[in-house]
Coordinates of C-alpha atoms in Angstrom, one line a residue:
M1 CA 13.9 42.7 -0.3
S2 CA 14.7 39.0 -0.7
V3 CA 12.2 36.2 -1.1
S4 CA 13.0 34.9 2.4
T5 CA 11.9 38.2 4.0
A6 CA 9.1 39.3 1.7
F7 CA 6.6 36.9 3.2
A8 CA 6.3 34.5 6.1
P9 CA 6.8 30.9 4.8
A10 CA 5.1 27.9 6.4
A11 CA 6.6 26.4 9.5
T12 CA 9.6 24.1 8.7
D13 CA 9.4 21.8 11.7
V14 CA 9.5 18.2 10.8
V15 CA 5.9 16.8 10.7
P16 CA 5.6 13.2 11.9
A17 CA 4.3 10.8 9.3
P18 CA 1.8 10.7 7.9
L19 CA 2.4 14.3 6.5
P20 CA -0.8 16.3 6.8
V21 CA -2.6 16.6 3.4
L22 CA -5.6 18.6 2.3
G23 CA -8.9 16.8 2.3
R24 CA -8.1 14.6 5.3
D25 CA -11.3 15.8 7.0
V26 CA -13.6 15.5 4.0
T27 CA -16.7 13.4 4.4
V28 CA -18.7 11.8 1.6
P29 CA -22.3 10.5 1.4
L30 CA -23.0 6.8 1.3
V31 CA -25.8 5.3 -0.8
T32 CA -26.8 3.3 2.3
G33 CA -27.3 6.5 4.3
G34 CA -25.1 8.8 6.3
E35 CA -21.6 10.1 5.7
V36 CA -18.1 8.8 6.3
G37 CA -14.6 10.2 6.2
Y38 CA -13.2 9.9 2.7
A39 CA -10.4 7.3 2.3
A40 CA -8.2 8.6 -0.6
L41 CA -6.4 5.6 -1.9
D42 CA -5.7 6.7 -5.5
Y43 CA -2.3 8.5 -4.9
A44 CA -0.8 6.9 -8.0
A45 CA -3.2 9.0 -10.1
S46 CA -2.9 12.3 -8.1
A47 CA -1.7 12.6 -4.6
P48 CA -3.5 15.2 -2.4
A49 CA -1.6 18.4 -1.7
L50 CA 0.4 18.6 1.4
Q51 CA -0.9 21.1 3.9
R52 CA 2.7 22.5 3.9
V53 CA 2.6 23.1 0.2
W54 CA -0.8 24.8 0.4
D55 CA 0.4 27.0 3.3
D56 CA 3.5 28.0 1.4
I57 CA 1.5 28.9 -1.7
A58 CA -1.0 30.9 0.3
A59 CA 1.9 32.9 1.9
Y60 CA 3.3 33.7 -1.6
V61 CA 0.2 34.5 -3.5
P62 CA -0.1 38.2 -2.4
Y63 CA 3.4 38.7 -3.8
Y64 CA 2.7 37.1 -7.1
G65 CA 4.1 38.8 -10.2
S66 CA 5.3 38.2 -13.7
V67 CA 8.6 36.2 -14.0
H68 CA 11.9 37.1 -15.6
R69 CA 11.2 40.2 -17.6
G70 CA 9.4 42.6 -15.2
A71 CA 11.2 45.6 -13.6
G72 CA 8.7 45.8 -10.7
H73 CA 9.4 44.7 -7.2
L74 CA 6.9 41.8 -7.2
S75 CA 8.2 40.6 -10.6
Q76 CA 11.8 40.6 -9.3
L77 CA 10.6 38.8 -6.2
S78 CA 8.7 36.1 -8.2
T79 CA 11.7 35.6 -10.5
E80 CA 13.9 35.0 -7.5
L81 CA 11.4 32.6 -6.0
F82 CA 11.1 30.8 -9.4
E83 CA 14.8 30.3 -9.8
N84 CA 15.2 29.3 -6.1
A85 CA 12.6 26.6 -6.8
R86 CA 14.8 25.3 -9.7
R87 CA 17.8 25.1 -7.3
T88 CA 15.7 23.3 -4.7
V89 CA 14.6 20.7 -7.2
A90 CA 18.2 20.2 -8.4
E91 CA 19.3 19.6 -4.8
F92 CA 16.4 17.2 -4.1
L93 CA 17.4 15.1 -7.1
H94 CA 21.2 15.4 -6.4
C95 CA 21.7 16.7 -9.9
R96 CA 25.2 17.1 -11.4
D97 CA 26.7 20.6 -11.5
D98 CA 26.0 21.0 -15.2
D99 CA 22.6 19.5 -15.3
Q100 CA 19.5 21.6 -16.3
V101 CA 16.2 21.7 -14.5
V102 CA 13.4 22.5 -16.9
F103 CA 9.9 23.2 -15.5
T104 CA 7.2 21.6 -17.6
R105 CA 3.5 20.7 -17.1
S106 CA 3.8 17.0 -16.2
T107 CA 5.8 13.8 -16.8
T108 CA 4.0 13.5 -20.1
D109 CA 5.1 17.0 -21.1
S110 CA 8.7 16.4 -19.9
L111 CA 9.1 13.2 -22.0
N112 CA 7.5 14.7 -25.1
L113 CA 10.0 17.6 -24.7
L114 CA 12.9 15.2 -24.6
A115 CA 11.5 13.3 -27.6
R116 CA 11.5 16.6 -29.6
A117 CA 15.1 17.1 -28.6
L118 CA 16.5 13.8 -29.8
P119 CA 19.4 14.1 -32.3
A120 CA 18.8 13.0 -35.8
G121 CA 18.8 9.3 -36.3
C122 CA 18.4 8.6 -32.6
E123 CA 17.3 5.1 -31.7
V124 CA 15.0 4.7 -28.7
Y125 CA 14.5 1.6 -26.5
V126 CA 11.5 1.3 -24.3
F127 CA 9.8 -1.6 -22.4
E128 CA 6.2 -2.3 -23.2
T129 CA 5.6 -2.1 -19.5
E130 CA 5.8 1.7 -19.4
H131 CA 3.0 4.2 -18.7
H132 CA 1.7 5.7 -21.9
A133 CA 3.5 8.9 -21.0
A134 CA 6.8 7.1 -21.5
L135 CA 5.6 4.6 -24.1
L136 CA 4.2 6.9 -26.7
P137 CA 6.3 10.1 -27.2
W138 CA 9.0 8.3 -29.2
R139 CA 6.9 7.1 -32.1
A140 CA 8.5 9.6 -34.5
A141 CA 11.9 8.1 -33.8
D142 CA 13.4 4.7 -34.6
V143 CA 11.8 3.0 -31.6
T144 CA 12.2 -0.6 -30.4
F145 CA 9.6 -1.8 -27.9
L146 CA 11.0 -4.5 -25.5
D147 CA 8.9 -7.3 -24.1
A148 CA 7.8 -7.3 -20.5
P149 CA 10.5 -8.9 -18.4
R150 CA 9.6 -11.3 -15.5
T151 CA 12.5 -10.5 -13.2
P152 CA 14.7 -7.5 -12.7
E153 CA 17.7 -9.5 -14.0
A154 CA 15.7 -10.3 -17.2
A155 CA 15.1 -6.6 -17.7
V156 CA 18.8 -5.9 -17.7
R157 CA 19.5 -8.9 -20.0
T158 CA 16.8 -7.9 -22.4
L159 CA 18.1 -4.4 -22.7
E160 CA 21.7 -5.6 -23.1
R161 CA 20.7 -7.9 -25.9
A162 CA 18.8 -5.2 -27.7
L163 CA 21.6 -2.7 -27.4
A164 CA 24.2 -5.2 -28.5
A165 CA 22.5 -5.4 -31.8
R166 CA 22.2 -1.7 -32.4
D167 CA 24.2 0.5 -34.8
T168 CA 26.6 2.1 -32.3
V169 CA 27.3 5.0 -34.7
R170 CA 23.9 6.4 -34.1
P171 CA 22.8 8.1 -30.8
A172 CA 20.5 6.0 -28.6
L173 CA 18.2 6.6 -25.7
V174 CA 16.6 4.1 -23.2
C175 CA 13.4 5.1 -21.4
V176 CA 12.5 3.2 -18.2
T177 CA 10.3 3.6 -15.2
G178 CA 11.6 3.7 -11.6
A179 CA 8.4 2.2 -10.1
S180 CA 5.5 0.8 -12.0
N181 CA 2.3 2.7 -11.8
V182 CA 0.4 -0.7 -12.0
T183 CA 2.3 -3.0 -9.7
G184 CA 4.4 -0.6 -7.7
E185 CA 7.4 -2.7 -8.3
L186 CA 10.9 -1.1 -8.3
W187 CA 12.9 -1.4 -11.4
P188 CA 16.7 -2.0 -11.5
V189 CA 17.4 1.6 -12.7
R190 CA 21.1 1.7 -11.7
E191 CA 21.8 -1.6 -13.6
L192 CA 19.8 -0.5 -16.6
A193 CA 21.7 2.8 -16.7
A194 CA 25.0 0.9 -16.6
A195 CA 23.9 -1.3 -19.5
A196 CA 22.8 1.7 -21.5
H197 CA 26.1 3.6 -20.9
A198 CA 28.2 0.5 -21.7
S199 CA 26.8 0.5 -25.2
G200 CA 27.1 4.3 -25.6
A201 CA 23.4 4.9 -25.1
R202 CA 21.7 7.4 -22.7
I203 CA 18.8 6.8 -20.4
V204 CA 15.9 8.8 -19.1
L205 CA 14.0 7.8 -15.9
D206 CA 10.3 8.1 -15.6
A207 CA 10.2 8.8 -11.9
A208 CA 6.6 9.8 -11.6
Q209 CA 5.8 7.0 -9.2
L210 CA 9.3 6.9 -7.6
V211 CA 10.0 10.4 -6.3
P212 CA 6.9 10.5 -4.0
H213 CA 8.0 7.2 -2.3
R214 CA 11.8 6.9 -2.3
P215 CA 14.9 9.1 -2.3
V216 CA 16.1 9.7 -5.9
S217 CA 19.6 10.7 -6.9
V218 CA 20.5 11.4 -10.5
R219 CA 24.2 10.9 -9.6
E220 CA 23.8 7.6 -7.8
L221 CA 21.4 6.1 -10.3
G222 CA 23.6 7.2 -13.2
V223 CA 20.7 8.4 -15.3
D224 CA 21.0 11.1 -17.9
W225 CA 17.6 12.6 -17.4
I226 CA 14.7 12.3 -14.9
A227 CA 11.1 13.3 -15.4
F228 CA 8.3 13.6 -12.9
S229 CA 5.0 15.4 -12.1
G230 CA 4.1 17.7 -9.3
H231 CA 0.7 16.2 -8.9
K232 CA 2.2 12.9 -7.9
L233 CA 4.5 14.7 -5.4
Y234 CA 1.8 16.3 -3.3
A235 CA 1.9 19.5 -5.4
P236 CA -1.0 19.4 -7.8
F237 CA -0.6 22.7 -9.6
G238 CA -0.1 21.5 -13.2
S239 CA 3.7 21.4 -13.0
G240 CA 6.4 18.9 -13.8
V241 CA 10.2 18.6 -14.2
L242 CA 12.7 17.4 -16.7
A243 CA 16.2 17.4 -15.2
G244 CA 19.4 16.2 -16.7
R245 CA 22.1 16.7 -19.3
A246 CA 22.0 20.0 -21.2
D247 CA 23.6 19.2 -24.6
W248 CA 20.7 17.6 -26.4
L249 CA 18.3 20.2 -25.0
S250 CA 20.6 23.1 -26.0
A251 CA 21.0 21.8 -29.5
A252 CA 17.3 21.3 -30.2
E253 CA 14.8 23.8 -31.4
P254 CA 12.6 25.0 -28.5
Y255 CA 9.8 22.6 -27.6
L256 CA 7.4 25.6 -27.6
A257 CA 8.2 28.6 -29.7
G258 CA 7.3 32.0 -28.1
G259 CA 8.2 34.6 -25.6
G260 CA 10.8 33.6 -23.0
A261 CA 12.3 31.0 -25.3
S262 CA 13.5 33.7 -27.8
R263 CA 16.4 36.0 -27.0
T264 CA 16.0 38.3 -30.1
V265 CA 13.5 38.4 -33.0
A266 CA 13.9 40.5 -36.1
R267 CA 12.3 40.8 -39.5
R268 CA 14.6 40.1 -42.5
Q269 CA 14.4 42.1 -45.7
D270 CA 12.7 39.2 -47.4
G271 CA 9.9 39.4 -44.9
S272 CA 10.8 36.3 -42.9
V273 CA 11.6 36.3 -39.2
E274 CA 15.0 35.6 -37.7
V275 CA 15.1 34.3 -34.2
E276 CA 18.0 33.8 -31.7
W277 CA 16.9 31.3 -29.0
H278 CA 17.9 31.4 -25.4
E279 CA 20.3 28.9 -24.0
G280 CA 19.6 27.0 -20.8
A281 CA 16.3 26.0 -19.3
A282 CA 14.6 29.1 -20.7
R283 CA 14.9 27.7 -24.2
H284 CA 12.2 25.2 -23.4
E285 CA 10.1 27.3 -21.0
A286 CA 8.3 29.5 -23.5
G287 CA 5.4 31.7 -22.3
S288 CA 4.7 32.9 -18.8
P289 CA 6.0 30.1 -16.5
N290 CA 3.9 28.4 -13.8
V291 CA 5.7 30.0 -10.9
I292 CA 3.1 28.7 -8.4
G293 CA 3.5 25.2 -9.8
A294 CA 7.3 25.4 -9.6
Y295 CA 7.2 26.8 -6.1
A296 CA 4.7 24.0 -5.1
I297 CA 7.1 21.3 -6.3
A298 CA 10.0 22.9 -4.4
S299 CA 7.9 23.1 -1.2
A300 CA 7.0 19.4 -1.5
C301 CA 10.6 18.6 -2.0
R302 CA 11.6 20.4 1.1
A303 CA 8.7 18.8 3.1
L304 CA 9.7 15.3 2.1
T305 CA 13.4 15.9 2.8
E306 CA 12.6 17.3 6.3
A307 CA 10.2 14.5 7.1
G308 CA 12.9 12.0 6.3
P309 CA 12.6 9.9 3.2
E310 CA 13.8 6.7 4.9
A311 CA 11.3 7.1 7.7
L312 CA 8.5 7.6 5.2
A313 CA 9.6 4.6 3.2
D314 CA 9.7 2.4 6.3
R315 CA 6.2 3.4 7.3
E316 CA 5.0 2.8 3.7
E317 CA 6.5 -0.7 3.9
R318 CA 4.5 -1.4 7.0
L319 CA 1.3 -0.3 5.4
L320 CA 2.0 -2.3 2.4
G321 CA 2.5 -5.3 4.6
L322 CA -0.9 -4.8 6.2
L323 CA -2.5 -4.4 2.8
R324 CA -1.0 -7.5 1.3
A325 CA -1.6 -9.6 4.4
G326 CA -5.2 -8.6 4.4
L327 CA -5.8 -9.3 0.7
A328 CA -4.1 -12.6 1.1
E329 CA -6.9 -13.7 3.4
V330 CA -9.4 -13.3 0.5
P331 CA -8.7 -16.3 -1.8
Q332 CA -10.6 -14.7 -4.8
V333 CA -8.0 -11.9 -4.9
R334 CA -5.1 -12.2 -7.3
V335 CA -2.4 -9.5 -7.0
L336 CA -0.7 -8.5 -10.2
S337 CA 3.1 -8.7 -10.4
L338 CA 5.9 -8.8 -12.9
F339 CA 8.7 -9.7 -10.7
G340 CA 7.0 -12.0 -8.1
D341 CA 5.6 -11.6 -4.6
D342 CA 8.9 -10.8 -3.0
A343 CA 9.8 -8.0 -5.3
P344 CA 10.2 -4.6 -3.5
R345 CA 7.5 -2.1 -4.4
V346 CA 6.2 1.3 -3.4
G347 CA 2.7 1.9 -2.1
V348 CA 0.9 0.9 -5.3
L349 CA -0.8 -2.5 -5.8
S350 CA -3.2 -3.8 -8.4
F351 CA -5.4 -6.9 -8.3
V352 CA -8.3 -8.7 -9.8
V353 CA -11.1 -10.6 -8.0
D354 CA -12.7 -13.7 -9.3
G355 CA -16.3 -13.1 -10.2
W356 CA -16.1 -9.3 -10.0
N357 CA -15.9 -6.7 -12.7
S358 CA -13.3 -4.2 -11.4
S359 CA -15.6 -1.2 -12.2
H360 CA -18.3 -2.8 -10.1
L361 CA -16.0 -3.4 -7.2
A362 CA -14.6 0.2 -7.4
A363 CA -18.1 1.7 -7.5
A364 CA -19.2 -0.3 -4.5
L365 CA -16.1 0.7 -2.5
S366 CA -16.9 4.3 -3.2
A367 CA -20.7 4.3 -2.8
E368 CA -21.0 2.0 0.2
Y369 CA -17.7 2.6 2.0
G370 CA -16.4 6.0 1.0
I371 CA -13.2 4.6 -0.4
G372 CA -11.6 6.0 -3.6
V373 CA -9.5 3.7 -5.7
R374 CA -8.8 3.3 -9.4
D375 CA -10.0 0.7 -11.8
G376 CA -9.2 0.1 -15.5
L377 CA -5.9 -0.3 -17.4
F378 CA -4.2 2.7 -15.7
C379 CA -2.7 4.3 -18.9
A380 CA -0.5 1.2 -19.2
H381 CA -2.5 -1.0 -21.5
P382 CA 0.2 -3.3 -22.8
L383 CA 1.5 -4.0 -19.3
V384 CA -2.0 -4.7 -17.8
H385 CA -2.9 -7.0 -20.6
A386 CA 0.4 -8.9 -20.2
L387 CA -0.3 -9.2 -16.4
L388 CA -3.9 -10.3 -16.8
G389 CA -3.3 -13.0 -19.3
T390 CA -6.5 -14.9 -19.5
G391 CA -7.7 -13.6 -16.2
P392 CA -10.6 -14.9 -14.2
A393 CA -13.0 -17.0 -16.2
E394 CA -16.1 -15.1 -15.1
Q395 CA -17.0 -11.7 -14.1
S396 CA -20.3 -10.4 -12.7
G397 CA -21.9 -7.0 -12.1
C398 CA -21.9 -3.9 -14.3
G399 CA -19.2 -2.3 -16.3
T400 CA -17.7 -2.5 -19.8
G401 CA -17.5 -6.3 -19.8
T402 CA -13.7 -6.0 -20.5
L403 CA -11.3 -7.5 -18.0
N404 CA -9.7 -4.7 -16.1
A405 CA -7.9 -4.4 -12.7
L406 CA -8.4 -2.4 -9.5
R407 CA -5.5 -0.4 -8.1
V408 CA -5.0 0.9 -4.5
S409 CA -2.3 3.4 -3.8
F410 CA -1.2 5.4 -0.9
G411 CA 1.6 7.6 0.5
A412 CA 2.9 10.0 3.1
G413 CA -0.5 11.4 3.8
T414 CA -2.4 8.1 4.3
P415 CA -3.6 7.2 7.8
D416 CA -3.3 3.6 8.9
E417 CA -7.1 3.3 9.2
D418 CA -7.6 3.9 5.5
V419 CA -5.7 0.8 4.6
T420 CA -7.5 -1.3 7.2
R421 CA -10.9 0.1 6.1
F422 CA -10.0 -0.9 2.5
V423 CA -9.1 -4.5 3.4
T424 CA -12.2 -4.9 5.5
A425 CA -14.4 -3.5 2.7
V426 CA -12.9 -5.8 0.0
R427 CA -13.4 -8.8 2.3
E428 CA -17.0 -7.9 3.0
L429 CA -17.9 -7.2 -0.6
V430 CA -16.3 -10.4 -1.9
T431 CA -17.8 -12.6 0.8
R432 CA -21.3 -11.0 1.2
G433 CA -21.8 -9.1 -2.1
A434 CA -22.7 -5.5 -2.6
K435 CA -25.6 -4.0 -0.6
W436 CA -26.8 -1.8 -3.5
T437 CA -27.8 -2.3 -7.1
Y438 CA -25.6 -0.9 -9.8
R439 CA -26.0 -0.2 -13.5
T440 CA -23.7 0.6 -16.5
E441 CA -23.6 4.3 -17.6
N442 CA -21.1 5.4 -20.3
G443 CA -19.1 2.2 -19.8
R444 CA -18.8 2.7 -16.0
C445 CA -20.6 1.1 -13.1
V446 CA -22.7 3.6 -11.1
P447 CA -25.2 3.1 -8.2
E448 CA -28.9 3.0 -9.1
S449 CA -30.6 6.1 -8.0

């Protein structure tokens, strides 16, 4: 029996945007009394699961079994589903015929895996603007951190200058984001890939914030690898992807040593252990794989493809226009940007407000309006510090006392009214002040009980 006939999958009809997500009917209490529908505007941290993904997983779970090495029917079924998920992801990313798709736990895990697979002597080039998942894994290598560029063209020039000075005998890798998790701004990935290849370097794309919002093609962008997380792609089941060229991965010791990564294991006469490792993706997928996580990613890929990435992006642009126009009417608000107000971006926007501690504002939005956003430095400390500069001269309210920012982010499951509610709430808080009293607890602002 094939996967397609073993259980009934969720309906595959195109769902008009916004795509239905779990939690869309959740209500939360307000400190001022009563309840209100929750406005989830923190998609950049973790997007809610698509209803389609949840339905597909629920249909599969009764047929769950071990993957790859079981002789039983459900094991064979789960293995087929797992490998079909790999093919679905490869198609979604327009991978090359000889690319590998490795299932990991997250973007962080994917980039750490690649860092462990670097050839000896490899040089790494990474902008200081990266998320920590892309900024930190390379520290054991010969890494060059590049200053934050202020235009896309400057990004390309900065990389070209750095690569021109390198030792071309040594292998090199460039790591760059596709869309900033702080500003939402799109980076010139195709041009950066061309610059890397012109000098003989390779490039890995951190697409965690790009794949949920825009079509991504490994072939068209010309990147060597791409990494992203399921929980950003409406599939929050502890899964991720590293897809791209096989040679460095095949030559490296497994990222994790254990069952699944090993083909044969034998004791030598001297008492040591001799291991022959698998080739292909299995080499870096030791242990029992997260088949539900892989299937969830594949389900999300299918849902986004069927809904029409261009249509979803057009709608997101409209919501982003509403958001920016609304915030522009509040003079105390300063939107953070590397590339300028006209730079294209996905549905991610960060800002500061004169006179407000970001923790205080985020707490008031949640407690008094039922709106969930993110405040802080967003695991991109060097970038946020560069963007803030001196920042507003004064802050009021509770919190750490450190100048941070507030981030609002949305996607395919966000209703229009959540964005308009947010703009209205910011305007009311900035002009009238909070209705409740707040205090600092463990460095965060919380309502007084």
